[in-house]
Coordinates of N, CA, C and O in Angstrom, one line a residue:
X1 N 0.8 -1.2 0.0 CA 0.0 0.0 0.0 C 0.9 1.3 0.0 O 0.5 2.2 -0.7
X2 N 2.1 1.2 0.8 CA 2.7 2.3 1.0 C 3.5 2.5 -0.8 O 3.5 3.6 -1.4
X3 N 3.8 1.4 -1.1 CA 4.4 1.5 -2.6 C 3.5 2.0 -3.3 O 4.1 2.4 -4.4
X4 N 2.3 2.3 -3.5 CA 1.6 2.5 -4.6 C 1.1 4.0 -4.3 O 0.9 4.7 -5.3
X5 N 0.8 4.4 -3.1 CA 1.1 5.5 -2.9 C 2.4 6.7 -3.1 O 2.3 7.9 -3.4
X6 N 3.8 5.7 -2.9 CA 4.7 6.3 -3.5 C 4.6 6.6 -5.3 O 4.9 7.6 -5.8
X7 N 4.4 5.7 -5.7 CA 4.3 5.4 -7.2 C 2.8 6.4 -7.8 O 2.8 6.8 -9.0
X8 N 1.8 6.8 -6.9 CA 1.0 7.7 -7.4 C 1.4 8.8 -6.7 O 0.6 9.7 -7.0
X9 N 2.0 9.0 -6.1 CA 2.5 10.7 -5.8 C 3.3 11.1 -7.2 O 3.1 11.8 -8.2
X10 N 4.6 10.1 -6.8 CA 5.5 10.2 -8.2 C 4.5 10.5 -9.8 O 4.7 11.4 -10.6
X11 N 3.7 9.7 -9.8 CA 2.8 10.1 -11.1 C 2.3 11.5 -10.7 O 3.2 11.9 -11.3
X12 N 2.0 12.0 -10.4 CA 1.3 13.5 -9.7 C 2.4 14.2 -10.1 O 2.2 15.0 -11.0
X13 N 3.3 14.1 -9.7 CA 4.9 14.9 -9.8 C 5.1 15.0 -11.2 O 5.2 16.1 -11.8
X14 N 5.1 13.9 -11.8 CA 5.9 13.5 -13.3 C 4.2 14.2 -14.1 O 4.1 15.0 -15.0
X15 N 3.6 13.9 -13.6 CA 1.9 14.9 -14.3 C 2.5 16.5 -14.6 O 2.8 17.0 -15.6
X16 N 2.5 17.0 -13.1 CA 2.9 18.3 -12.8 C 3.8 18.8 -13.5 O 3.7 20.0 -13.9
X17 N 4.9 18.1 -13.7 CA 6.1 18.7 -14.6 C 5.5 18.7 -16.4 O 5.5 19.7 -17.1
X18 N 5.0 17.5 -16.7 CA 4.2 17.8 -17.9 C 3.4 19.1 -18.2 O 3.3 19.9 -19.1
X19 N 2.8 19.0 -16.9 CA 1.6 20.5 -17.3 C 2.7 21.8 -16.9 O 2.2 22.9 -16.9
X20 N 3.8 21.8 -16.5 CA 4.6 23.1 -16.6 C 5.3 23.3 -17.6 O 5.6 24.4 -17.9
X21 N 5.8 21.8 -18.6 CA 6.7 21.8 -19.7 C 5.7 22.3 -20.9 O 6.2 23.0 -21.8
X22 N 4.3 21.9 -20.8 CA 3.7 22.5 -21.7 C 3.6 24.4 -21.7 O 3.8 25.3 -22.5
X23 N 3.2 24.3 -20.3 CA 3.1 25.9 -20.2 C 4.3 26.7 -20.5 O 4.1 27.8 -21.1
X24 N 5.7 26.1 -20.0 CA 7.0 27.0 -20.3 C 7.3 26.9 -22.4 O 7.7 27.8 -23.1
X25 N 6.6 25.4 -22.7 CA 7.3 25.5 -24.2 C 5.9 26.8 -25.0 O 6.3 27.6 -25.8
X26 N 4.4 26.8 -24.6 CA 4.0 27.6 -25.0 C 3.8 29.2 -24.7 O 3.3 30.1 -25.4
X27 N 4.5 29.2 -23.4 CA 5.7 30.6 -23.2 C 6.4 30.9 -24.5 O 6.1 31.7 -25.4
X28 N 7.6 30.2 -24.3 CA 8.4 30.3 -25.2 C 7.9 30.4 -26.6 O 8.4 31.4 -27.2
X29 N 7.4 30.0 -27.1 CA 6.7 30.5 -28.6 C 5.8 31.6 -28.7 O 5.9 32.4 -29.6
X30 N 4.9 31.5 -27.7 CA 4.8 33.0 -27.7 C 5.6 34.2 -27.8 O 5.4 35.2 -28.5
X31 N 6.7 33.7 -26.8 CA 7.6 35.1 -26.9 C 8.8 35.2 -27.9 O 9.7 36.2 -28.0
X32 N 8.7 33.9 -28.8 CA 9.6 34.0 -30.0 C 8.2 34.8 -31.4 O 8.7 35.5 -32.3
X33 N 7.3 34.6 -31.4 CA 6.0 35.5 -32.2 C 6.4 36.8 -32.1 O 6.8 37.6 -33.0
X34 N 6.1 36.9 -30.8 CA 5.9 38.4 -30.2 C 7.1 39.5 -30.8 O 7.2 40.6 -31.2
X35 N 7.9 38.2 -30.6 CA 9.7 39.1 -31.0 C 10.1 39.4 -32.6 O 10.8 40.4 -33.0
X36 N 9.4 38.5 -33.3 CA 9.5 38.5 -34.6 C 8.4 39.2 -35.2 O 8.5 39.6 -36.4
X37 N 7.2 39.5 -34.4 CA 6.1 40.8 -34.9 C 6.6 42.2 -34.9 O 6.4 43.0 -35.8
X38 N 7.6 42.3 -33.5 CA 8.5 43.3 -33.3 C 9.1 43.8 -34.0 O 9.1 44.9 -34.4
X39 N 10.0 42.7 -34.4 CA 11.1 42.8 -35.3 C 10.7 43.3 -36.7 O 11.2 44.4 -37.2
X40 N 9.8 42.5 -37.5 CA 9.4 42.4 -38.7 C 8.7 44.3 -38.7 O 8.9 45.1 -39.7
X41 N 8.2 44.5 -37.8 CA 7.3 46.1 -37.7 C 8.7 46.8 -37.6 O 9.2 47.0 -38.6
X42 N 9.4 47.2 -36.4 CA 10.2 47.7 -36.5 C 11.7 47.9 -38.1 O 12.6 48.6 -38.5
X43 N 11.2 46.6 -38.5 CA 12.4 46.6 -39.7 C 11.6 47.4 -41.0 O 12.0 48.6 -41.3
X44 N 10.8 46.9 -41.4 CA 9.9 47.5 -42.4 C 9.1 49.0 -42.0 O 9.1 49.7 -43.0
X45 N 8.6 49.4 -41.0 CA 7.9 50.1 -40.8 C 9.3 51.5 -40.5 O 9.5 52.5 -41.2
X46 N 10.1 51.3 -39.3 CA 11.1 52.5 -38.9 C 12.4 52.1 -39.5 O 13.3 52.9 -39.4
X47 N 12.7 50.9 -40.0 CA 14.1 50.6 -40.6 C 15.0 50.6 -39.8 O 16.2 51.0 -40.0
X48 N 14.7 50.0 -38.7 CA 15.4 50.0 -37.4 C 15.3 48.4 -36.8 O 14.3 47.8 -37.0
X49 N 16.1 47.9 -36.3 CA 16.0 46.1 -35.3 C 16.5 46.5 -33.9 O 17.0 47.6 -33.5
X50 N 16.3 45.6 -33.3 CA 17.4 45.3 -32.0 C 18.5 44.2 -32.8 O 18.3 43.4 -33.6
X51 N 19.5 44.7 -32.1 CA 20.6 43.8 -32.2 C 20.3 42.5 -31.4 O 20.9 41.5 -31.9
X52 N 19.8 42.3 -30.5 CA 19.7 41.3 -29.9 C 18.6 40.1 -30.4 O 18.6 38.9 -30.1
X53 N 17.7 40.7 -30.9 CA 17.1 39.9 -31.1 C 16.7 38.7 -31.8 O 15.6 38.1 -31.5
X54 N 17.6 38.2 -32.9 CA 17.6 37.2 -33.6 C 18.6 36.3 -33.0 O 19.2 35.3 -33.5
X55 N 18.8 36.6 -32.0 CA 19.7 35.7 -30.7 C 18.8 35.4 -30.1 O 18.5 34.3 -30.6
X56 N 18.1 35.7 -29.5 CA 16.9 35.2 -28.1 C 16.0 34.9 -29.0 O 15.1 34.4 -28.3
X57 N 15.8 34.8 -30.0 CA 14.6 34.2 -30.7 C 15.4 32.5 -31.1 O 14.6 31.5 -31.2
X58 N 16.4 32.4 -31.1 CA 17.3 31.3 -31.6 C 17.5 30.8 -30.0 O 18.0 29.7 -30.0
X59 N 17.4 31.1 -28.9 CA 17.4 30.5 -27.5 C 16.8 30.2 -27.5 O 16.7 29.0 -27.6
X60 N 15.5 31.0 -27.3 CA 13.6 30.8 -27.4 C 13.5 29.3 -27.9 O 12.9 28.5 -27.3
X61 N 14.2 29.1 -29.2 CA 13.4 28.0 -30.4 C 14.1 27.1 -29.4 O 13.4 26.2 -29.0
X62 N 15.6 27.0 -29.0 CA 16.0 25.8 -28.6 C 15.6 25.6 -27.1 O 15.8 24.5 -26.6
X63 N 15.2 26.3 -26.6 CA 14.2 25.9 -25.5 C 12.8 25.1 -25.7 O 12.3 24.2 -25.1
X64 N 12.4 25.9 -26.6 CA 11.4 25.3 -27.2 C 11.2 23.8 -27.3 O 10.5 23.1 -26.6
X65 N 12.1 23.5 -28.3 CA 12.8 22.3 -28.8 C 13.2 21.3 -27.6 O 12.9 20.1 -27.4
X66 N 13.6 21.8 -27.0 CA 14.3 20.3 -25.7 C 12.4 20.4 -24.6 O 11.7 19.5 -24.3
X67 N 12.2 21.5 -24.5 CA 11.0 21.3 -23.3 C 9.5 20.7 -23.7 O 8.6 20.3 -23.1
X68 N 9.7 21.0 -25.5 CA 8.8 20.2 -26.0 C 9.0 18.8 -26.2 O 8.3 17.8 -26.2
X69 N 9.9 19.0 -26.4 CA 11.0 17.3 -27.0 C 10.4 16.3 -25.7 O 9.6 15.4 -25.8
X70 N 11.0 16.9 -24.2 CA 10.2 16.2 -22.9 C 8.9 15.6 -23.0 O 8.5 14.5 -22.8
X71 N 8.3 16.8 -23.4 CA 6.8 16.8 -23.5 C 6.5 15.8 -24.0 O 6.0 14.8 -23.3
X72 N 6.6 15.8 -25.1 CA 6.2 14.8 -26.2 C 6.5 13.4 -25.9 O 5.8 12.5 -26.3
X73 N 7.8 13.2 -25.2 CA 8.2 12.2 -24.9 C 7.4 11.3 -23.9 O 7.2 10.1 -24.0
X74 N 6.9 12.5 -22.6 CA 5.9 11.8 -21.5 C 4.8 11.5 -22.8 O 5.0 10.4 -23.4
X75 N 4.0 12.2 -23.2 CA 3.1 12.0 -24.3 C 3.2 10.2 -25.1 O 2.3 9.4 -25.3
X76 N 4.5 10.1 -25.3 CA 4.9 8.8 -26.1 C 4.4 9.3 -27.6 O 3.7 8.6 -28.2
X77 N 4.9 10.8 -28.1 CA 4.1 11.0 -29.3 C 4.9 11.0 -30.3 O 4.5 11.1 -31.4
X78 N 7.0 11.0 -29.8 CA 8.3 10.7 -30.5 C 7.8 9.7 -31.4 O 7.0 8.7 -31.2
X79 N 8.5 10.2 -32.5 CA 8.5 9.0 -34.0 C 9.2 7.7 -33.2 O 10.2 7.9 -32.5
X80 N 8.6 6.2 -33.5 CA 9.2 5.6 -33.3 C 9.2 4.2 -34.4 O 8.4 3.8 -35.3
X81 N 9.7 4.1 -34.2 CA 9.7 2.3 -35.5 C 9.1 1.1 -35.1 O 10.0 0.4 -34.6
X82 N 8.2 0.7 -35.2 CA 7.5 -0.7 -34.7 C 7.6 -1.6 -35.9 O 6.8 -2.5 -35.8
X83 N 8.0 -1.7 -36.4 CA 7.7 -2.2 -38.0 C 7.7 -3.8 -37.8 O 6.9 -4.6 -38.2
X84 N 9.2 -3.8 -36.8 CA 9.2 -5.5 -36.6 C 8.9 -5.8 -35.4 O 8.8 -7.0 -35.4
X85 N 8.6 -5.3 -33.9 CA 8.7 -5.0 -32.8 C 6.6 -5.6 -32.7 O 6.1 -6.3 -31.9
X86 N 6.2 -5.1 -33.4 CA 4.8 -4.8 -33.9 C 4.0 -6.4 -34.0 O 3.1 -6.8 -33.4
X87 N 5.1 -7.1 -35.1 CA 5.0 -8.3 -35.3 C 5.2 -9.4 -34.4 O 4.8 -10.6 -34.6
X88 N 6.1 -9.1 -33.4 CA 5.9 -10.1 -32.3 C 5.2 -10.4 -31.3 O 4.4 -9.5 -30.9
X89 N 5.3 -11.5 -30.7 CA 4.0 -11.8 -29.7 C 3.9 -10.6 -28.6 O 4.8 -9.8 -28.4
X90 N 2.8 -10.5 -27.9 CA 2.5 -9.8 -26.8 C 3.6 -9.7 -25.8 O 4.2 -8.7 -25.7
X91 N 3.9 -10.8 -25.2 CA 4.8 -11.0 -24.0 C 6.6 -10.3 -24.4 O 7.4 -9.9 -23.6
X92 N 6.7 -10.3 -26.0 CA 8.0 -10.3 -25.9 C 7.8 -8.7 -26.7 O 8.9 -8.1 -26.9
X93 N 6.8 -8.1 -27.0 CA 6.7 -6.9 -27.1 C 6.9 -6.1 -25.5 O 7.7 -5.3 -25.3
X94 N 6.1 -6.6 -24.7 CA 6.5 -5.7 -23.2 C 7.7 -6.0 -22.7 O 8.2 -5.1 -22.1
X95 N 8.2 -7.1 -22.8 CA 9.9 -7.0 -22.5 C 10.4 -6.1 -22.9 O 11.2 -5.4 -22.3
X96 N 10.0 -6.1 -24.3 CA 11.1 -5.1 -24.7 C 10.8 -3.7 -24.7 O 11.9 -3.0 -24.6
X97 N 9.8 -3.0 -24.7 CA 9.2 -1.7 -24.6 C 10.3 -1.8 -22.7 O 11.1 -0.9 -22.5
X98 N 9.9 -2.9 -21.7 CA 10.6 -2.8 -20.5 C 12.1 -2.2 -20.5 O 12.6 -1.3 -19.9
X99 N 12.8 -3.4 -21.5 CA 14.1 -3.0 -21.9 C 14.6 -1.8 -22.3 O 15.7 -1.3 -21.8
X100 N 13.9 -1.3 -23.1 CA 14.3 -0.1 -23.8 C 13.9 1.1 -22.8 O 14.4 2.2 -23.2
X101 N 13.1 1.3 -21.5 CA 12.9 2.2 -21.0 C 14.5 1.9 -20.4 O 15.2 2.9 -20.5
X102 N 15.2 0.5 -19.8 CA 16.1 1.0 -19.0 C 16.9 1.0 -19.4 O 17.8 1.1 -18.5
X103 N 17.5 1.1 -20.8 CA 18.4 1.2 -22.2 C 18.0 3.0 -21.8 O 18.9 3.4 -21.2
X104 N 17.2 3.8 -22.0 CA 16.6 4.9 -22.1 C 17.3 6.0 -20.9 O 17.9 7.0 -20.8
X105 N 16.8 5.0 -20.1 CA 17.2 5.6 -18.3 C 18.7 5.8 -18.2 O 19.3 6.8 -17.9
X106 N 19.3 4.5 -18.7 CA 20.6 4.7 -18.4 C 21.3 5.9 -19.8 O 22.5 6.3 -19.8
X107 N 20.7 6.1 -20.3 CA 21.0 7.1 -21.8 C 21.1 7.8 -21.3 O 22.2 8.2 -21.1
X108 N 20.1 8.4 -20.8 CA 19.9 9.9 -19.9 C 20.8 10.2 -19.0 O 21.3 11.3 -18.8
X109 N 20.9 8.9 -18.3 CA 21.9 9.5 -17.2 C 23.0 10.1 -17.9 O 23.2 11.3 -17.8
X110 N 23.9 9.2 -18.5 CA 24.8 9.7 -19.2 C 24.8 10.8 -19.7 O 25.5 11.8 -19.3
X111 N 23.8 10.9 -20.8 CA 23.5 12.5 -21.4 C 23.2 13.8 -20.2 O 23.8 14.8 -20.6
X112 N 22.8 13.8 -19.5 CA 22.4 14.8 -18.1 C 23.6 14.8 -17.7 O 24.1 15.9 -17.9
X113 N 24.5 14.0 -17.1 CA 26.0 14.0 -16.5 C 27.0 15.0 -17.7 O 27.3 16.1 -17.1
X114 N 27.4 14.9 -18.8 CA 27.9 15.4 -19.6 C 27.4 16.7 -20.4 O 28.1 17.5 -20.9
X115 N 25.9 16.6 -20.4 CA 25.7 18.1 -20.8 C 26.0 19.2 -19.8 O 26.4 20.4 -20.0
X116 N 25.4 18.4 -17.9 CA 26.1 19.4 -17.1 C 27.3 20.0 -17.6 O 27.5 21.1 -18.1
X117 N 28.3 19.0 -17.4 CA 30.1 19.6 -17.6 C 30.3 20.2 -18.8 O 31.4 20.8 -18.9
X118 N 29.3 20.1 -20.0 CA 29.7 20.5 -20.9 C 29.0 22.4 -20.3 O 29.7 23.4 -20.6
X119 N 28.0 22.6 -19.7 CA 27.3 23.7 -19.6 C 28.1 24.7 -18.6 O 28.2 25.9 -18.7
X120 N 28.7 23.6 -17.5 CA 29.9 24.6 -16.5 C 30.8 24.5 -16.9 O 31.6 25.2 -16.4
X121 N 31.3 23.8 -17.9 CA 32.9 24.0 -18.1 C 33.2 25.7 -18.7 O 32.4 26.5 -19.1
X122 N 34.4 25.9 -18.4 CA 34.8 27.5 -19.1 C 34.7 27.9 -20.4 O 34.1 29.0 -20.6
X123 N 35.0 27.4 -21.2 CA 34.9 27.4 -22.6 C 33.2 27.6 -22.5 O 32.7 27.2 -23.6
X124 N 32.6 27.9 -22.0 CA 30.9 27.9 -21.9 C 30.5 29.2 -21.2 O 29.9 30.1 -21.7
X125 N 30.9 29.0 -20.0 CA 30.3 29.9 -18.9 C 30.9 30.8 -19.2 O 30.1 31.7 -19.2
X126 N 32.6 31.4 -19.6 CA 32.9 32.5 -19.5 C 33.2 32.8 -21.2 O 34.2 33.4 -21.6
X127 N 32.2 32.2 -22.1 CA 31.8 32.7 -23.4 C 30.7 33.8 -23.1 O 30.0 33.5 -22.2
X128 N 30.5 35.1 -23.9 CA 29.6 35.4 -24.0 C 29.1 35.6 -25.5 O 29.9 35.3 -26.4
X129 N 27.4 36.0 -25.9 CA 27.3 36.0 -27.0 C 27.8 37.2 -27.2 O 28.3 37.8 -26.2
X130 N 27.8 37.9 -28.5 CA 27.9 39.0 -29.0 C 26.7 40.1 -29.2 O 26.8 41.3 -29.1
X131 N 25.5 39.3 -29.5 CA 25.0 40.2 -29.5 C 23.4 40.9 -28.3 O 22.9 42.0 -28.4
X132 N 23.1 39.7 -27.5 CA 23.0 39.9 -26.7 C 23.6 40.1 -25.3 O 23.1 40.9 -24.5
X133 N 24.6 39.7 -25.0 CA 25.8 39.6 -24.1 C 25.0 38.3 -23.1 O 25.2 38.5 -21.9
X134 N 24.5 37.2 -23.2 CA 24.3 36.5 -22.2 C 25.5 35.5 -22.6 O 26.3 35.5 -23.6
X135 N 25.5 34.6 -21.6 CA 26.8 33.6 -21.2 C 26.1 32.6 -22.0 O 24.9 32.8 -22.1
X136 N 26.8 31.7 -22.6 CA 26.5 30.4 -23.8 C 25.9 29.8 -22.9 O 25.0 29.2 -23.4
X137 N 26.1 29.6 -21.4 CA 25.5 28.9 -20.6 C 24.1 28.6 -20.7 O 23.4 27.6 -20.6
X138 N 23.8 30.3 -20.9 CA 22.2 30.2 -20.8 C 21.2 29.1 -22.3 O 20.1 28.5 -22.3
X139 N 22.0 29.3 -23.2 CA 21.2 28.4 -24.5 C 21.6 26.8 -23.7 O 20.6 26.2 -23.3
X140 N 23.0 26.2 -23.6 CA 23.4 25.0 -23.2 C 22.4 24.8 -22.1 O 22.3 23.6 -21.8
X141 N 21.7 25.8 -21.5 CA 21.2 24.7 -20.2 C 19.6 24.0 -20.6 O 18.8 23.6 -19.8
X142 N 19.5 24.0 -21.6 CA 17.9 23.7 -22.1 C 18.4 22.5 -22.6 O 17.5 21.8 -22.9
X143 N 19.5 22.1 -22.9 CA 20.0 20.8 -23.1 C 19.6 20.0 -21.4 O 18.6 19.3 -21.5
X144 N 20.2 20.1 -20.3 CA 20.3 18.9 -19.2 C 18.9 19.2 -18.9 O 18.2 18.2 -18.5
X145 N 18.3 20.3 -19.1 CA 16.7 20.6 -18.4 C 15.7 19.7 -18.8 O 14.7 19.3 -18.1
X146 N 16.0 19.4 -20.1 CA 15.3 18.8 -20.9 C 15.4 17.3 -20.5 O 14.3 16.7 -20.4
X147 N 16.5 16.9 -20.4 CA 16.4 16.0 -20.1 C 16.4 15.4 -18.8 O 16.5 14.2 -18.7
X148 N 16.3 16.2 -17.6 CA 16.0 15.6 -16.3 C 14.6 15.5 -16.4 O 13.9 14.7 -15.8
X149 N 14.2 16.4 -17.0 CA 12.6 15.8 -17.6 C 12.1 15.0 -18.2 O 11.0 14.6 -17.9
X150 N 12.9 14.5 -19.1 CA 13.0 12.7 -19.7 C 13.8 11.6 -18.7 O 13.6 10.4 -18.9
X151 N 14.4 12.0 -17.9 CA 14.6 10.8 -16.9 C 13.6 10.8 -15.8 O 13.5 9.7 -15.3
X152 N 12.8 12.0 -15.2 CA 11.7 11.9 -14.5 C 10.7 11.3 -15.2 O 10.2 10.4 -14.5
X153 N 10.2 11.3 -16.1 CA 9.0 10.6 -17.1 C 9.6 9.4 -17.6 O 8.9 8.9 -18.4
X154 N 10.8 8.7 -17.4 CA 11.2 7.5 -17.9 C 11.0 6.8 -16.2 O 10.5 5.7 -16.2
X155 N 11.2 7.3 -15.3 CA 11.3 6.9 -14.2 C 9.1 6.5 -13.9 O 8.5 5.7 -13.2
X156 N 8.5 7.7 -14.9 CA 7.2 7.8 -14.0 C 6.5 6.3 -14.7 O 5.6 5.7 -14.2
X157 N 7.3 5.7 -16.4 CA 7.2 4.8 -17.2 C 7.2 3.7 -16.5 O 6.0 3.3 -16.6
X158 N 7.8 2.8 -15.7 CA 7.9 1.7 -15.1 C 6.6 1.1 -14.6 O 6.1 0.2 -15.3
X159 N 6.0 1.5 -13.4 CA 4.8 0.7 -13.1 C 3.9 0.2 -14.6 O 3.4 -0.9 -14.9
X160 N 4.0 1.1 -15.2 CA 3.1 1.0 -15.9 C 3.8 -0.5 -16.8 O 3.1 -1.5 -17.0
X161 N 5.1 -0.4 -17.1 CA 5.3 -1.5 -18.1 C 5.6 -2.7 -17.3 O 5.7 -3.8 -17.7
X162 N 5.9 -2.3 -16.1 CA 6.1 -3.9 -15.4 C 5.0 -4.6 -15.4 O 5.1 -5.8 -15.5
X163 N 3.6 -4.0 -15.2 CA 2.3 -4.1 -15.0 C 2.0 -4.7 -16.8 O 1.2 -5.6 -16.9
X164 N 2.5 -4.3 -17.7 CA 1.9 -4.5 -18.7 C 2.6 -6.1 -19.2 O 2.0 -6.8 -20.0
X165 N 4.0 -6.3 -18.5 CA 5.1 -7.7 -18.5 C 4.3 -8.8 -18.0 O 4.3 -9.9 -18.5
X166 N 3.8 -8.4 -17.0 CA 2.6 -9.2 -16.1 C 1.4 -9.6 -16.5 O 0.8 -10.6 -16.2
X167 N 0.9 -8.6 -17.2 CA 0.0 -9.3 -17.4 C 0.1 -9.4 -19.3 O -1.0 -9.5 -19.8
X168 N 0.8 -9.4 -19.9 CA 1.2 -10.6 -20.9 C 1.5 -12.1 -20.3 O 0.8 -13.1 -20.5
X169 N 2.3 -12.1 -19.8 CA 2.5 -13.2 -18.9 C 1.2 -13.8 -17.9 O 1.5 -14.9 -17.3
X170 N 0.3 -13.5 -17.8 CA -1.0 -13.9 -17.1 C -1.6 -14.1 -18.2 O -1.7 -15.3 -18.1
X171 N -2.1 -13.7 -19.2 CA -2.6 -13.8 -20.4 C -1.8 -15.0 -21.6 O -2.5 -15.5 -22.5
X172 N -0.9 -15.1 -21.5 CA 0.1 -16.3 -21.9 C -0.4 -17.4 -21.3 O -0.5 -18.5 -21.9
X173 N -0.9 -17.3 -19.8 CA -0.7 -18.9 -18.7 C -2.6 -18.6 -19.0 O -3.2 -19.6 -18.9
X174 N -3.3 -17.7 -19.3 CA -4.8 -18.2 -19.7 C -4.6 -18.9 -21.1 O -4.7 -20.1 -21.3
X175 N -4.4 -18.3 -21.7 CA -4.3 -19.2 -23.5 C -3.8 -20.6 -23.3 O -4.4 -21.5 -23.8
X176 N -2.6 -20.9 -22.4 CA -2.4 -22.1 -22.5 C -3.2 -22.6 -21.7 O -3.4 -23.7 -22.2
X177 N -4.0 -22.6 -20.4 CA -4.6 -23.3 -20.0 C -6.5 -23.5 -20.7 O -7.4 -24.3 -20.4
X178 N -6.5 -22.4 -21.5 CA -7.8 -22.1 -22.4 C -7.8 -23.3 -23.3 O -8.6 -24.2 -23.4
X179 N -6.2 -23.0 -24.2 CA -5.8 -24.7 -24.8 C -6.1 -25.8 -24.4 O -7.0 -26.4 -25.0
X180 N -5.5 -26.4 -23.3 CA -5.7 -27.3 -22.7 C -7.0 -28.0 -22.8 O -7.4 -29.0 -23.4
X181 N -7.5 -27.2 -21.9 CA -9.0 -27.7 -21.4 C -10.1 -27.4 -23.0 O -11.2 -27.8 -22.9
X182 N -9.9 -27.1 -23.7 CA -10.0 -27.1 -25.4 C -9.9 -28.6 -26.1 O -10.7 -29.3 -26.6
X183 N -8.5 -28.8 -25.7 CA -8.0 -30.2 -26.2 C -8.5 -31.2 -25.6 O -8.7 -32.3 -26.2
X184 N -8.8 -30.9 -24.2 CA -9.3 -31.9 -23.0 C -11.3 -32.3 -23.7 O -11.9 -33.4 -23.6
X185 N -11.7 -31.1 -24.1 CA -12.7 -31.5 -24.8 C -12.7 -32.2 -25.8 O -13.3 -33.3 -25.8
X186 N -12.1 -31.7 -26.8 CA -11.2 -32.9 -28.0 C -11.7 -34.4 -27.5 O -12.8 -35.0 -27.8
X187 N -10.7 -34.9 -26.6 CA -10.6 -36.0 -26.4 C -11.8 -36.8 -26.3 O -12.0 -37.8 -26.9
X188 N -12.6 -36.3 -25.4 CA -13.7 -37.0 -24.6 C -14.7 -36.8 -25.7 O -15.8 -37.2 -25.6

């Protein structure tokens, strides 16, 4: 009881972060519009830009990009290839959808470990851009954000597919005993 309580808070959590990754990536497009309505009026209309601003519109997008990338990921809406995966039995489809979440998990880890060091290292942090003057840091960090958001929703993934390993495998031991007593009619 106490496990499944933990396991539906955790879903509540990994929910929560969904409905904020939506709201920050539909931020972010908003204020990549907004900037480019700006832009586009001020260029044509007074023949004037900001310097800065075809930079933050290019952070904007790659924020965009990684916090929706999350998104879509909890969603399960990423292109994926079933072609031959599709074709095999039940049981050895949820193995593997199992596997690949922890093929996935351990991905992440790695990728989150290395984009950190790539995002504090110096060659980073004490870059600035040119034309806004922010630190490279700030585009690089929408890289690890993104993805502790894909290891929280790979982590929220599990009940769900152990649950689905289970009962392939319960549905495996009805067929065969469905068989049986099938055959057992046969006989008689």
């Amino acid at each position: 009881e106490h496990r499944r309580d933990i396991i539906k808070n955790y879903h509540k959590f990994a929910n929560g972060c969904y409905r904020l990754l939506r709201i920050l990536a539909c931020v972010t497009v908003i204020a990549m519009l907004v900037l480019m309505l700006i832009e586009v009026v001020r260029r044509y209309c007074f023949g004037r830009t900001f310097i800065w601003s075809d930079e933050v519109i290019r952070y904007l997008l790659i924020y965009c990009t990684f916090l929706g990338g999350a998104a879509a990921y909890y969603q399960k809406a990423l292109v994926s290839f079933d072609l031959v995966t599709s074709r095999l039995p039940i049981k050895v489809q949820e193995i593997l959808k199992l596997i690949n979440n922890i093929i996935c998990l351990i991905f992440f880890v790695f990728l989150i470990y290395f984009s950190i060091q790539k995002v504090i290292s110096p060659s980073v942090v004490n870059n600035v851009s040119n034309a806004s003057g922010l630190s490279l840091a700030v585009p690089y960090c929408a890289i690890p954000i993104g993805l502790i958001f894909m290891f929280i929703f790979t982590i929220d993934f599990f009940p769900d597919l152990i649950r689905g390993v289970k009962e392939a495998f319960r549905e495996d031991k009805k067929t065969i005993v469905e068989g049986r007593e099938k055959e057992g009619d046969k006989v008689c």
